[in-house]
Tab-separated table of C-alpha atoms in Angstrom:
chain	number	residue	atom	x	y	z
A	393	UNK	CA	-10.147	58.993	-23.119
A	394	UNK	CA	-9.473	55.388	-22.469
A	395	UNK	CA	-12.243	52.403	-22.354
A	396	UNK	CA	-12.206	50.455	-19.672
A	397	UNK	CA	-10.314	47.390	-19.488
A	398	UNK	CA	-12.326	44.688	-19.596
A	399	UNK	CA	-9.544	41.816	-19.972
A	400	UNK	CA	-10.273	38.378	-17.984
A	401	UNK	CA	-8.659	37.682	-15.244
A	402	UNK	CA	-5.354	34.846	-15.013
A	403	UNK	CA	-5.748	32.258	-12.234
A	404	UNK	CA	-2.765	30.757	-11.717
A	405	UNK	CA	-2.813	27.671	-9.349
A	406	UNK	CA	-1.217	24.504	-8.312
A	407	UNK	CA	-3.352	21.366	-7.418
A	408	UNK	CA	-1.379	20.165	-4.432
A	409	UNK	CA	-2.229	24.050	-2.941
A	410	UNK	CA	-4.889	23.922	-0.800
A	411	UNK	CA	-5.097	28.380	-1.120
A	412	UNK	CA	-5.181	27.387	-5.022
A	413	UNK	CA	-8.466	25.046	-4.132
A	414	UNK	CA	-9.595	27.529	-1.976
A	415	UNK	CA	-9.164	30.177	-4.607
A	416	UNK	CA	-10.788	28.346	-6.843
A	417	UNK	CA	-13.809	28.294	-5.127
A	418	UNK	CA	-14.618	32.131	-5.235
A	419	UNK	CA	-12.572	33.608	-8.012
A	420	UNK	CA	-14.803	32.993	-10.857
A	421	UNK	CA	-18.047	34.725	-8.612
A	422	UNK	CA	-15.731	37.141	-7.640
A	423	UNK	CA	-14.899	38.357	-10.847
A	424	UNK	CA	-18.523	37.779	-12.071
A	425	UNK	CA	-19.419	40.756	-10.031
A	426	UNK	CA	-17.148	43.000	-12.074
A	427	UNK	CA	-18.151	42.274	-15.208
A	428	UNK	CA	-14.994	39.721	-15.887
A	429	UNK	CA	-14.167	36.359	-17.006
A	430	UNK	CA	-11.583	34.330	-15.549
A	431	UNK	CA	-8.925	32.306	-17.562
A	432	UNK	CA	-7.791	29.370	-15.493
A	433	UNK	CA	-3.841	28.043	-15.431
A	434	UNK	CA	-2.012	25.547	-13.835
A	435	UNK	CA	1.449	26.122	-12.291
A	436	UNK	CA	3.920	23.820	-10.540
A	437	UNK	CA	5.625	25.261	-7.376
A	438	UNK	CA	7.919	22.541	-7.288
A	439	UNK	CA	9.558	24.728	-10.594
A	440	UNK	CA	8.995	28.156	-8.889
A	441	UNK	CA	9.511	27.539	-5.651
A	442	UNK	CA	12.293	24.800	-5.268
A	443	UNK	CA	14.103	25.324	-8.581
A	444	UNK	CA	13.771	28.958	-9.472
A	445	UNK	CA	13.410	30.438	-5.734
A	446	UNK	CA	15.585	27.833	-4.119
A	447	UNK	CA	13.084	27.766	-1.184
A	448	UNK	CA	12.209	24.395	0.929
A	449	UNK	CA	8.493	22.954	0.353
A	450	UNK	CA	6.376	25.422	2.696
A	451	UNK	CA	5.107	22.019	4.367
A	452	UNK	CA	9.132	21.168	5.029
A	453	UNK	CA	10.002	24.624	6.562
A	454	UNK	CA	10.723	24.679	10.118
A	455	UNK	CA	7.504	26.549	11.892
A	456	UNK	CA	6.214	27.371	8.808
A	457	UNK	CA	4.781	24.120	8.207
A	458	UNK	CA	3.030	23.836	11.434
A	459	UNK	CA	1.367	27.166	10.942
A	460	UNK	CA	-0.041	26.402	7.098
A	461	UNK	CA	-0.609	22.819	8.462
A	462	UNK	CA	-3.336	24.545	11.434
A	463	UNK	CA	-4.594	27.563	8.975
A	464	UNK	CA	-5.309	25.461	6.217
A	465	UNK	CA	-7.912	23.584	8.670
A	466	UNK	CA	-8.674	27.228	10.337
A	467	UNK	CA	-9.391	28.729	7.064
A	468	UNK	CA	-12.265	25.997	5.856
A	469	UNK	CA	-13.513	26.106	9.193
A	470	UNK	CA	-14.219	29.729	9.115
A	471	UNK	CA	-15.422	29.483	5.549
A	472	UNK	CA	-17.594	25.962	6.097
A	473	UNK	CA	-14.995	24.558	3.376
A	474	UNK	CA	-14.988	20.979	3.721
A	475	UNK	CA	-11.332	19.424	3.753
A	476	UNK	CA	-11.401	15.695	3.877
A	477	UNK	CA	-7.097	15.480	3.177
A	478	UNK	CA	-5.972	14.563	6.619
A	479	UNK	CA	-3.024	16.840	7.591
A	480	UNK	CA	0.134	16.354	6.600
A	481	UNK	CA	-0.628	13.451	3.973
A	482	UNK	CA	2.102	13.452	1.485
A	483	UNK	CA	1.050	15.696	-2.051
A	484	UNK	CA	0.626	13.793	-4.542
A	485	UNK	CA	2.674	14.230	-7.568
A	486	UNK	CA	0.806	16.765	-9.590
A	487	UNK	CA	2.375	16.572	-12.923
A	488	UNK	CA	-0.562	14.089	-14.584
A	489	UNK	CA	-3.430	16.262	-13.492
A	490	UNK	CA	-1.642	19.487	-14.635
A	491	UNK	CA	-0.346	17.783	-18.025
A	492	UNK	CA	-3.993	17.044	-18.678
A	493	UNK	CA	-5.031	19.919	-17.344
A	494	UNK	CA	-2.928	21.641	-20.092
A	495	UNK	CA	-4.042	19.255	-22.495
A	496	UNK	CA	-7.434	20.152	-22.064
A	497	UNK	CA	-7.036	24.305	-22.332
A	498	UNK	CA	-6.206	23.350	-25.614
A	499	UNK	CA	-8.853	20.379	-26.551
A	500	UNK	CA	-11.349	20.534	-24.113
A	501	UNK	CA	-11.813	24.215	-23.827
A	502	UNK	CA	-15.147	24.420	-22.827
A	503	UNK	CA	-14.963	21.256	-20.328
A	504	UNK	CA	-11.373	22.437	-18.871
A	505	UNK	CA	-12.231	24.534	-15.957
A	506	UNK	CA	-14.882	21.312	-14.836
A	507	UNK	CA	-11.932	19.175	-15.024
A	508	UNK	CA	-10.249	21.323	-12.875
A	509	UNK	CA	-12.676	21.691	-10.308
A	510	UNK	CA	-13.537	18.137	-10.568
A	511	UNK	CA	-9.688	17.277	-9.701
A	512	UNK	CA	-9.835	20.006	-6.846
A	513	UNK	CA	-12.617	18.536	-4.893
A	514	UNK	CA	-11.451	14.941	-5.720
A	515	UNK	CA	-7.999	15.735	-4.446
A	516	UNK	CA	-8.928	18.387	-1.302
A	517	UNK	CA	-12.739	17.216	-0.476
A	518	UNK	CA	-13.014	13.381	-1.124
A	519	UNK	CA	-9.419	12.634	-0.995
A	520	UNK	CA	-8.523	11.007	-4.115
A	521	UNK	CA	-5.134	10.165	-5.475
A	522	UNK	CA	-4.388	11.508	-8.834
A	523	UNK	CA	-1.064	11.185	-8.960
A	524	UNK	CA	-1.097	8.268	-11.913
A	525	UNK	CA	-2.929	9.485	-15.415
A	526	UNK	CA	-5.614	6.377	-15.468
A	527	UNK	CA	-6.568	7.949	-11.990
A	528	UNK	CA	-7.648	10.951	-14.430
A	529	UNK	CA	-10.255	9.147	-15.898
A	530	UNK	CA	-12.788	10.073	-13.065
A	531	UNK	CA	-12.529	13.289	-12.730
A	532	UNK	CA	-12.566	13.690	-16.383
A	533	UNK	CA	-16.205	11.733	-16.422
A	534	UNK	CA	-17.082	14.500	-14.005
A	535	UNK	CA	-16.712	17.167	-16.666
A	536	UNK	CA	-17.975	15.222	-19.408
A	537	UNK	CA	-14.535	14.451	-20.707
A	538	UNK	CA	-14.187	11.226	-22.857
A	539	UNK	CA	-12.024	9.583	-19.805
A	540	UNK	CA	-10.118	7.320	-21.772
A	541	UNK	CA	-8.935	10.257	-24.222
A	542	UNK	CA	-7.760	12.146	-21.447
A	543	UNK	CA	-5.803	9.420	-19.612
A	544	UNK	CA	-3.990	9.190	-23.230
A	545	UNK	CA	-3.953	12.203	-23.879
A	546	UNK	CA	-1.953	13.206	-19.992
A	547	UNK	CA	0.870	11.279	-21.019
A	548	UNK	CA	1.536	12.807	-24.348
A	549	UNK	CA	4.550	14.953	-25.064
A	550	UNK	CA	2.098	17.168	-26.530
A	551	UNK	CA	0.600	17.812	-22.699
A	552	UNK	CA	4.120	17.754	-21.317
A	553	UNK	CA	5.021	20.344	-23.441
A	554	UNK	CA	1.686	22.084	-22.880
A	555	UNK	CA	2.268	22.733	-19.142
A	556	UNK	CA	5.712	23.282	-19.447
A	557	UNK	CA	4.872	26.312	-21.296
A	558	UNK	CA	1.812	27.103	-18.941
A	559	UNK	CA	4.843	27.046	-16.238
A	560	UNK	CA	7.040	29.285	-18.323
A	561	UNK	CA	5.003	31.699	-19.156
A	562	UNK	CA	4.026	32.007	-15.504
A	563	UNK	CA	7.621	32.590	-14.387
A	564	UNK	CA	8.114	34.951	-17.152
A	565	UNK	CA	5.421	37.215	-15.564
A	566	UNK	CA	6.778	36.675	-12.643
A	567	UNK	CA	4.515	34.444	-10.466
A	568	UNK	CA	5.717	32.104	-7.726
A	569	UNK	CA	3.361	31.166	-5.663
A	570	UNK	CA	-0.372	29.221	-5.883
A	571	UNK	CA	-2.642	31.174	-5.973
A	572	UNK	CA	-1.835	34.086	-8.207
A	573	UNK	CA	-4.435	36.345	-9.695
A	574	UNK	CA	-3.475	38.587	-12.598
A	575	UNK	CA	-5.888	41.774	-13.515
A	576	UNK	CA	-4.945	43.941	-15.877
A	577	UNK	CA	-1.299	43.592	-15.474
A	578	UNK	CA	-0.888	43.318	-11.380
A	579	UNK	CA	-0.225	40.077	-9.805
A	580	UNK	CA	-2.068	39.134	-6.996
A	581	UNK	CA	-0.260	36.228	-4.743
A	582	UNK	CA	-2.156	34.620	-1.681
A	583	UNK	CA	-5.543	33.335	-1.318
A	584	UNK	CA	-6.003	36.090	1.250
A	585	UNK	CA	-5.121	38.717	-1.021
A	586	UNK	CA	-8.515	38.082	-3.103
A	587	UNK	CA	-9.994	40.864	-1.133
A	588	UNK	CA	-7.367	43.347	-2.520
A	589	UNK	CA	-8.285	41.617	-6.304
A	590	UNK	CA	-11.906	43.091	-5.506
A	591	UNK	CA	-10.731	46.332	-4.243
A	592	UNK	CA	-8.375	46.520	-6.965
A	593	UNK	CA	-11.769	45.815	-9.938
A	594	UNK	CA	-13.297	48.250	-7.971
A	595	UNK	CA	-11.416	51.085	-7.413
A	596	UNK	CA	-9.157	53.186	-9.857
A	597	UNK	CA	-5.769	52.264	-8.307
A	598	UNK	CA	-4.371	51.281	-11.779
A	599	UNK	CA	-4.332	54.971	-13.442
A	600	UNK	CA	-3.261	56.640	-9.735
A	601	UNK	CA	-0.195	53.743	-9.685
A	602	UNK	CA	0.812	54.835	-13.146
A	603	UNK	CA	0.312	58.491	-12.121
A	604	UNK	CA	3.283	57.673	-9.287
B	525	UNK	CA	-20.684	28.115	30.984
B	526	UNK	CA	-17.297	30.023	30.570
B	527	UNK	CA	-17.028	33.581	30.600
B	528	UNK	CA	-15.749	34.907	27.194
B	529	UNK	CA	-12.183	35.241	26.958
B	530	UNK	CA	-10.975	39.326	27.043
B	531	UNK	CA	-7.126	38.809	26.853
B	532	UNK	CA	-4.864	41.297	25.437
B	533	UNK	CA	-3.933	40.327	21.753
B	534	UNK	CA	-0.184	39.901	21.400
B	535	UNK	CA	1.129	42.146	18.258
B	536	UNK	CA	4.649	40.606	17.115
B	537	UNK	CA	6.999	42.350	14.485
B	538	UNK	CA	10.278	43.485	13.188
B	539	UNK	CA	10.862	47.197	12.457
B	540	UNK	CA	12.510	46.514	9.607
B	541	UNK	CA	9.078	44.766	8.287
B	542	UNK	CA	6.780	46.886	5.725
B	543	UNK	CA	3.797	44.666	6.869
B	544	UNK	CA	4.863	45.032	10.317
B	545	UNK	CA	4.525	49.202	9.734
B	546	UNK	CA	1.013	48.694	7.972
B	547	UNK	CA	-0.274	46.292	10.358
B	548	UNK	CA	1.061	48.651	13.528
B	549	UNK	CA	-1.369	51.703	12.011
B	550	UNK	CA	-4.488	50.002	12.581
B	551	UNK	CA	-4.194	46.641	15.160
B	552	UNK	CA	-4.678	48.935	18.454
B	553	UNK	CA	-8.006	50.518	16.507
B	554	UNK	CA	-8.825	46.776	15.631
B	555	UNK	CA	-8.467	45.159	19.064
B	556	UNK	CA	-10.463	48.358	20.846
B	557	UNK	CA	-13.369	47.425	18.352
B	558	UNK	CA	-13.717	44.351	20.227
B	559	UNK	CA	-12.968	45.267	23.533
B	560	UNK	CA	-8.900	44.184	23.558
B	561	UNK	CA	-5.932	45.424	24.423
B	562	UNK	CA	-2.599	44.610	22.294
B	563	UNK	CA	0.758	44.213	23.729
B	564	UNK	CA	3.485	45.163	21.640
B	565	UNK	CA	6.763	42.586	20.884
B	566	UNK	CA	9.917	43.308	19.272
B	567	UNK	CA	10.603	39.940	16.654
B	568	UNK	CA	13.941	39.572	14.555
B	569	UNK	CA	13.420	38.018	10.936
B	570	UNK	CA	17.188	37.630	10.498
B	571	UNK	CA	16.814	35.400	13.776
B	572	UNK	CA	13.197	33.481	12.646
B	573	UNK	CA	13.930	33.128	9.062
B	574	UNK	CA	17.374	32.961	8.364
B	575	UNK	CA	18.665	31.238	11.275
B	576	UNK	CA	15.665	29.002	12.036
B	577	UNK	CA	13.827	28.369	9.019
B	578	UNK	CA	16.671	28.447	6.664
B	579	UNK	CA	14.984	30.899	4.326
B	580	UNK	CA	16.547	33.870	2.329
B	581	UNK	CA	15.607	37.273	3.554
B	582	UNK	CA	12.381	38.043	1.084
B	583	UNK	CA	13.941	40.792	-1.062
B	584	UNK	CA	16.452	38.566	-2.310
B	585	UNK	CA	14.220	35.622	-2.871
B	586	UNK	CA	14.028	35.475	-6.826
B	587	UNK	CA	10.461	36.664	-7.828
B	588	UNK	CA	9.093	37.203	-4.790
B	589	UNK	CA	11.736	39.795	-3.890
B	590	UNK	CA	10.449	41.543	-6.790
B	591	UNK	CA	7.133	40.911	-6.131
B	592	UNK	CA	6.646	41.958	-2.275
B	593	UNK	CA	9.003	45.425	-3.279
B	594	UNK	CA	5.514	46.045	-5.904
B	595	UNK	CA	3.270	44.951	-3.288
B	596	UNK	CA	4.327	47.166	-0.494
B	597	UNK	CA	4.063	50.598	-2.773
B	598	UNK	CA	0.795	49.380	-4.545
B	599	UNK	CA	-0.773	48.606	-0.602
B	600	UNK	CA	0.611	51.892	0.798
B	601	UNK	CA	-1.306	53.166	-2.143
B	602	UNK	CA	-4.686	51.174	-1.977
B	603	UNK	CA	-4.169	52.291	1.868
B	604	UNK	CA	-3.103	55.844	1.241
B	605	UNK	CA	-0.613	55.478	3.652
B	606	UNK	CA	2.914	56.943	2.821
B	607	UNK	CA	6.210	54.940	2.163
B	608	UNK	CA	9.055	57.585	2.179
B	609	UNK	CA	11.491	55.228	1.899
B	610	UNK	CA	12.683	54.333	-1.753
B	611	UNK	CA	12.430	50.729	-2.629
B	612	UNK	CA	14.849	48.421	-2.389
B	613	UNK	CA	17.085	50.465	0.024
B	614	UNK	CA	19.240	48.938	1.717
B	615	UNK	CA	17.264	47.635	5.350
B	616	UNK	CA	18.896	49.387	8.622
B	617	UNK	CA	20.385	47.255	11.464
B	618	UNK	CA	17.256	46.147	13.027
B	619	UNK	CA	19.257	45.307	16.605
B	620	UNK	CA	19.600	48.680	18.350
B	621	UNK	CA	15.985	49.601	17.813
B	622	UNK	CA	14.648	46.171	19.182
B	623	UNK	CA	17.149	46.453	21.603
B	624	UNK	CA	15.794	49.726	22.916
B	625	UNK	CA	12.149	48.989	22.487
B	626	UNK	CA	12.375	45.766	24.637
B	627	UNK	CA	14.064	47.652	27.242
B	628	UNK	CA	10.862	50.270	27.231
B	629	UNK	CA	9.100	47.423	27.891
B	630	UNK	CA	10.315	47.008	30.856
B	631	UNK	CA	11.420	50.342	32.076
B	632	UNK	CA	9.340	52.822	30.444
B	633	UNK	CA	5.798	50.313	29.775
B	634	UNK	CA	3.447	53.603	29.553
B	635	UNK	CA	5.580	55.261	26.813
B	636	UNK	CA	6.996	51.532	24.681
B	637	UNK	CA	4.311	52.265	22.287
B	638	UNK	CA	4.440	55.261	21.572
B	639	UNK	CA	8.609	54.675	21.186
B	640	UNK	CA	7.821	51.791	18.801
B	641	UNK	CA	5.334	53.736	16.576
B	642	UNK	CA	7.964	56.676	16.554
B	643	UNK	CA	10.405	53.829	15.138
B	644	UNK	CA	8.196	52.651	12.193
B	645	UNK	CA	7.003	56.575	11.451
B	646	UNK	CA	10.494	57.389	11.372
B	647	UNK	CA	11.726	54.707	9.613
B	648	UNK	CA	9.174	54.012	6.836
B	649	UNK	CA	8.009	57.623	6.354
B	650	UNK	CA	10.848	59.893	7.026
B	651	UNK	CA	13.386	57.149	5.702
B	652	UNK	CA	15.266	57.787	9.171
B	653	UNK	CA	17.956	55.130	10.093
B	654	UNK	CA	17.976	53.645	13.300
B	655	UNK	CA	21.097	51.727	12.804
B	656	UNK	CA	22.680	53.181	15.597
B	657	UNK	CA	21.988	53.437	19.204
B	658	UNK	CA	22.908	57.223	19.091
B	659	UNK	CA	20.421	57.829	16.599
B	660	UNK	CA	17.564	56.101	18.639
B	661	UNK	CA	17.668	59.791	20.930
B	662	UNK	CA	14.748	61.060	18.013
B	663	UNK	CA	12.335	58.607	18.675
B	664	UNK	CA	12.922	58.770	22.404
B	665	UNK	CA	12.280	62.093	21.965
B	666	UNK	CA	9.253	61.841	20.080
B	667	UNK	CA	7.677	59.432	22.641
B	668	UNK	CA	8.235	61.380	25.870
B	669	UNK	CA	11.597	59.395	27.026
B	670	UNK	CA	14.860	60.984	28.047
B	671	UNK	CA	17.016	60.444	25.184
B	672	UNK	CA	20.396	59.818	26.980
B	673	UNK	CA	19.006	58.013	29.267
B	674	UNK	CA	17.051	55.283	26.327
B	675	UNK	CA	20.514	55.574	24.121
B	676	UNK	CA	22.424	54.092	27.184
B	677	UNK	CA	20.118	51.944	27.690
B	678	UNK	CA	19.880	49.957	24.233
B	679	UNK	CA	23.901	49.363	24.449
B	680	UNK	CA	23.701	47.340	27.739
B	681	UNK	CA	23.096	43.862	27.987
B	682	UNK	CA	20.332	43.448	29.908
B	683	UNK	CA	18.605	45.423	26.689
B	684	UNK	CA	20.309	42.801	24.620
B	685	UNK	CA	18.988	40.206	26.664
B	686	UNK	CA	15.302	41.430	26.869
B	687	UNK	CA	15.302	41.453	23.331
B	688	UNK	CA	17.122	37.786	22.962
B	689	UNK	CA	13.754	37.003	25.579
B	690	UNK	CA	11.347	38.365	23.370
B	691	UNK	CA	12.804	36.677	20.638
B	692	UNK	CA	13.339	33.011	21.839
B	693	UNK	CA	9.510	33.629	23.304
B	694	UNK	CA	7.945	34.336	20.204
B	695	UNK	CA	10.357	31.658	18.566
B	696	UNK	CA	8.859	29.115	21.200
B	697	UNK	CA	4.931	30.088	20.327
B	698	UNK	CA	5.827	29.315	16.982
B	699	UNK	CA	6.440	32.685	15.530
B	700	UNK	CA	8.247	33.403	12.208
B	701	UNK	CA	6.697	36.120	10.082
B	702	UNK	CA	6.153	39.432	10.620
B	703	UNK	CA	3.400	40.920	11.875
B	704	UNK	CA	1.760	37.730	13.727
B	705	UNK	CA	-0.748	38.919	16.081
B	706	UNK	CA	-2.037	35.852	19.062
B	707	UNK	CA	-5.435	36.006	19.691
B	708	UNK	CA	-6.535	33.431	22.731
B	709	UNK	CA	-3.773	31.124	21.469
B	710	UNK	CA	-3.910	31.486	17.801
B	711	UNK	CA	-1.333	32.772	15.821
B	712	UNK	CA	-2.286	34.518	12.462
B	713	UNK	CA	0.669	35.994	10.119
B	714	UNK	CA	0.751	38.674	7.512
B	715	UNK	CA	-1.245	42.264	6.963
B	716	UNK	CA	-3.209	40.430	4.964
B	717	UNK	CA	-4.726	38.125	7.919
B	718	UNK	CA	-6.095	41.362	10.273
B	719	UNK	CA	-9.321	40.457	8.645
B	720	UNK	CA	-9.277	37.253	10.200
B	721	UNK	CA	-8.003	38.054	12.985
B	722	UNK	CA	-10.827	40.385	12.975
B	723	UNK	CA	-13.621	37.613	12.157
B	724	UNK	CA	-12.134	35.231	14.689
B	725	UNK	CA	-13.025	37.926	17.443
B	726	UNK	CA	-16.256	38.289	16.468
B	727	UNK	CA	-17.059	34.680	15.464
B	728	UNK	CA	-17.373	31.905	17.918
B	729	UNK	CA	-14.631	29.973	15.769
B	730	UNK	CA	-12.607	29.291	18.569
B	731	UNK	CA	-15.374	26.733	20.206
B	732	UNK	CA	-15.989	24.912	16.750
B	733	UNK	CA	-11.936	24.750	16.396
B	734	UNK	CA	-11.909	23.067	20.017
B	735	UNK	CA	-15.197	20.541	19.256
B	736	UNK	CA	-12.963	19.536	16.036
C-alpha cells in the first residue's frame, strides 16, 4: 500500500522564454486542481542549450526561428495573452533577474514567485529591460521586495553562486529546455506539453510505467 | 463575405520520426471532424535538420536525446499505443521508403496512404526495417500494390526525384520538424500541436491573425 505522492511540482524556466512566461501563467492553477504546490526555478538555456547541447539559439536557427518567431504571436493570440515584445527584439541578458531571482528563493521566500511574475510581465507584457540589476528595483517594488536590497543583493557572489547551482542541479536532472515541469520524478519539456502534466496528475501512468 | 476555407490539410513527416508515427494514427480522424481532407508528404530530417538547420539528429543531442527516447515510451503509454521497437535502435535508412512513398503519390494516389501507414505500422510496431528497397515488397503488399512492380519503382530516379520535390517543397514552406501539418497556410510542428491545430479549425483565429 503506498500513499499518494503528494510532492510539489518543479518549474523550471528561463526569463528570456516566452513558453517559460507562458507557462508561468497556468502552472500554478494547474496544479491547484490536483491538490499540488508548485516550486518555481530559474534556468539559463544559454548553459543548456549552447554550452551543454551545443545547439544554436532557437531564434538563430535557420527556419526554426521564423516558425517560434510566428507561434509565439499565434499562441497569445489563441490564448488572449498579451505580448507587447515586438518580434525579434534582441533578449536581454538574463543573468541579473535570475541571480536575484535565486537570491530571493533563499531570502525572499514568500515574495519570490511575485518577483518572478513581476519580471515576466515586465519583460514579455510591458516590455521592460532588465538586463542591468538597478533595473530590478521595479519589479522587486511589485512584490513588495525592499528594491534597493535586491539590486544589491543581484550582484552578490552569494546570488551568482545561487543560480549557478539552480542551473546545476537542473542539468543534473536532466532538463534543457524552458519550460520544464517535474512531477514526481518525470520531466515535462514544452509549454505545450502542460496538457500531458494534467493527464499525467490525473491518471495512474506512474505505477503502469514502472510496471513496464 | 468569403466562403469558409475547406482545403485539404497538408500532413508532413519522416518515417523514421516517432511523432511522425503518433501523429499519422489520429490526423485523418482529426481533419474528418472538421470536414478536411489530409494529404500525405514524405519529409527527410537528415535533409531539414542536419543539412539546413545545422542541428544534430535529436537522439544524439546531449539531454534531449535522452529525454525524447523517455518521452516517446511514456506517450505510447499515456496513448496506449504500441512501440515494438527497442529504444535507441539504431534508425533505418529513411531514403528507400520516402523514395517509394513519393512515387505512390504519383502512380498509385488511391493506395499512398495506406502504403505509408503500412511503413510506420511496420516500422514502429513490428520493428521491420525498410532500409532496403527489396524489403519495401511487405508494405506494398499490405496496401494493395504489386510488390515488384513498387520495389522497381523506389530504385529509379524519377522516385528519387519525387522525393527530392517533396522535400525542397516542404523545405520552401518553411518546414523542418516532423510531423508539421499546414492548415490554410499555417504551419504547426510536433504531436504535441494537433490540439492546436485542432482549435485553429474550429476557432476563427485565422481572421484575428490577418486583422493583426
Amino acid at each position: 500500500m503506498s500513499r499518494p505522492a503528494r510532492e510539489p511540482l518543479d518549474f523550471h524556466f528561463d526569463f528570456i522564454s516566452p513558453y517559460g512566461y507562458f507557462a508561468s501563467l497556468r502552472i500554478d492553477a494547474l496544479a491547484a486542481r490536483h491538490g499540488r504546490e508548485v516550486r518555481w526555478h530559474p534556468m539559463l538555456l544559454g548553459v543548456s542549450v549552447m554550452k551543454v547541447m551545443g545547439l544554436k539559439p532557437l531564434l538563430e536557427t535557420p527556419l526554426k526561428g521564423d516558425y517560434v518567431a510566428h507561434d509565439v504571436r499565434r499562441h497569445a493570440l489563441m490564448d488572449g495573452i498579451r505580448i507587447g515584445r515586438a518580434p525579434r527584439t534582441p533578449m536581454m541578458n538574463p543573468l541579473p533577474a535570475g541571480r536575484a531571482f535565486a537570491w530571493c528563493l533563499v531570502h525572499e521566500a514568500q515574495r519570490a514567485k511575485a518577483f518572478a511574475q513581476a519580471v515576466f510581465d515586465g519583460y514579455w507584457v510591458q516590455a521592460c529591460d532588465y538586463s542591468t540589476p538597478a533595473s530590478l528595483a521595479q519589479p522587486a517594488q511589485m512584490a513588495g521586495i525592499d528594491p534597493g536590497r535586491l539590486v544589491d543583493a543581484a550582484q552578490t557572489d552569494e546570488a551568482s553562486a545561487l543560480l549557478r547551482a539552480q542551473v546545476d542541479a537542473a542539468l543534473a536532472r536532466g532538463i534543457f529546455g524552458s519550460p520544464t515541469v517535474v512531477v514526481d520524478g518525470e520531466l515535462f519539456w514544452g509549454y505545450d506539453r502542460l496538457a500531458d502534466v494534467e493527464r499525467w496528475l490525473s491518471g495512474n501512468f506512474g505505477a503502469r510505467a514502472q510496471a513496464e
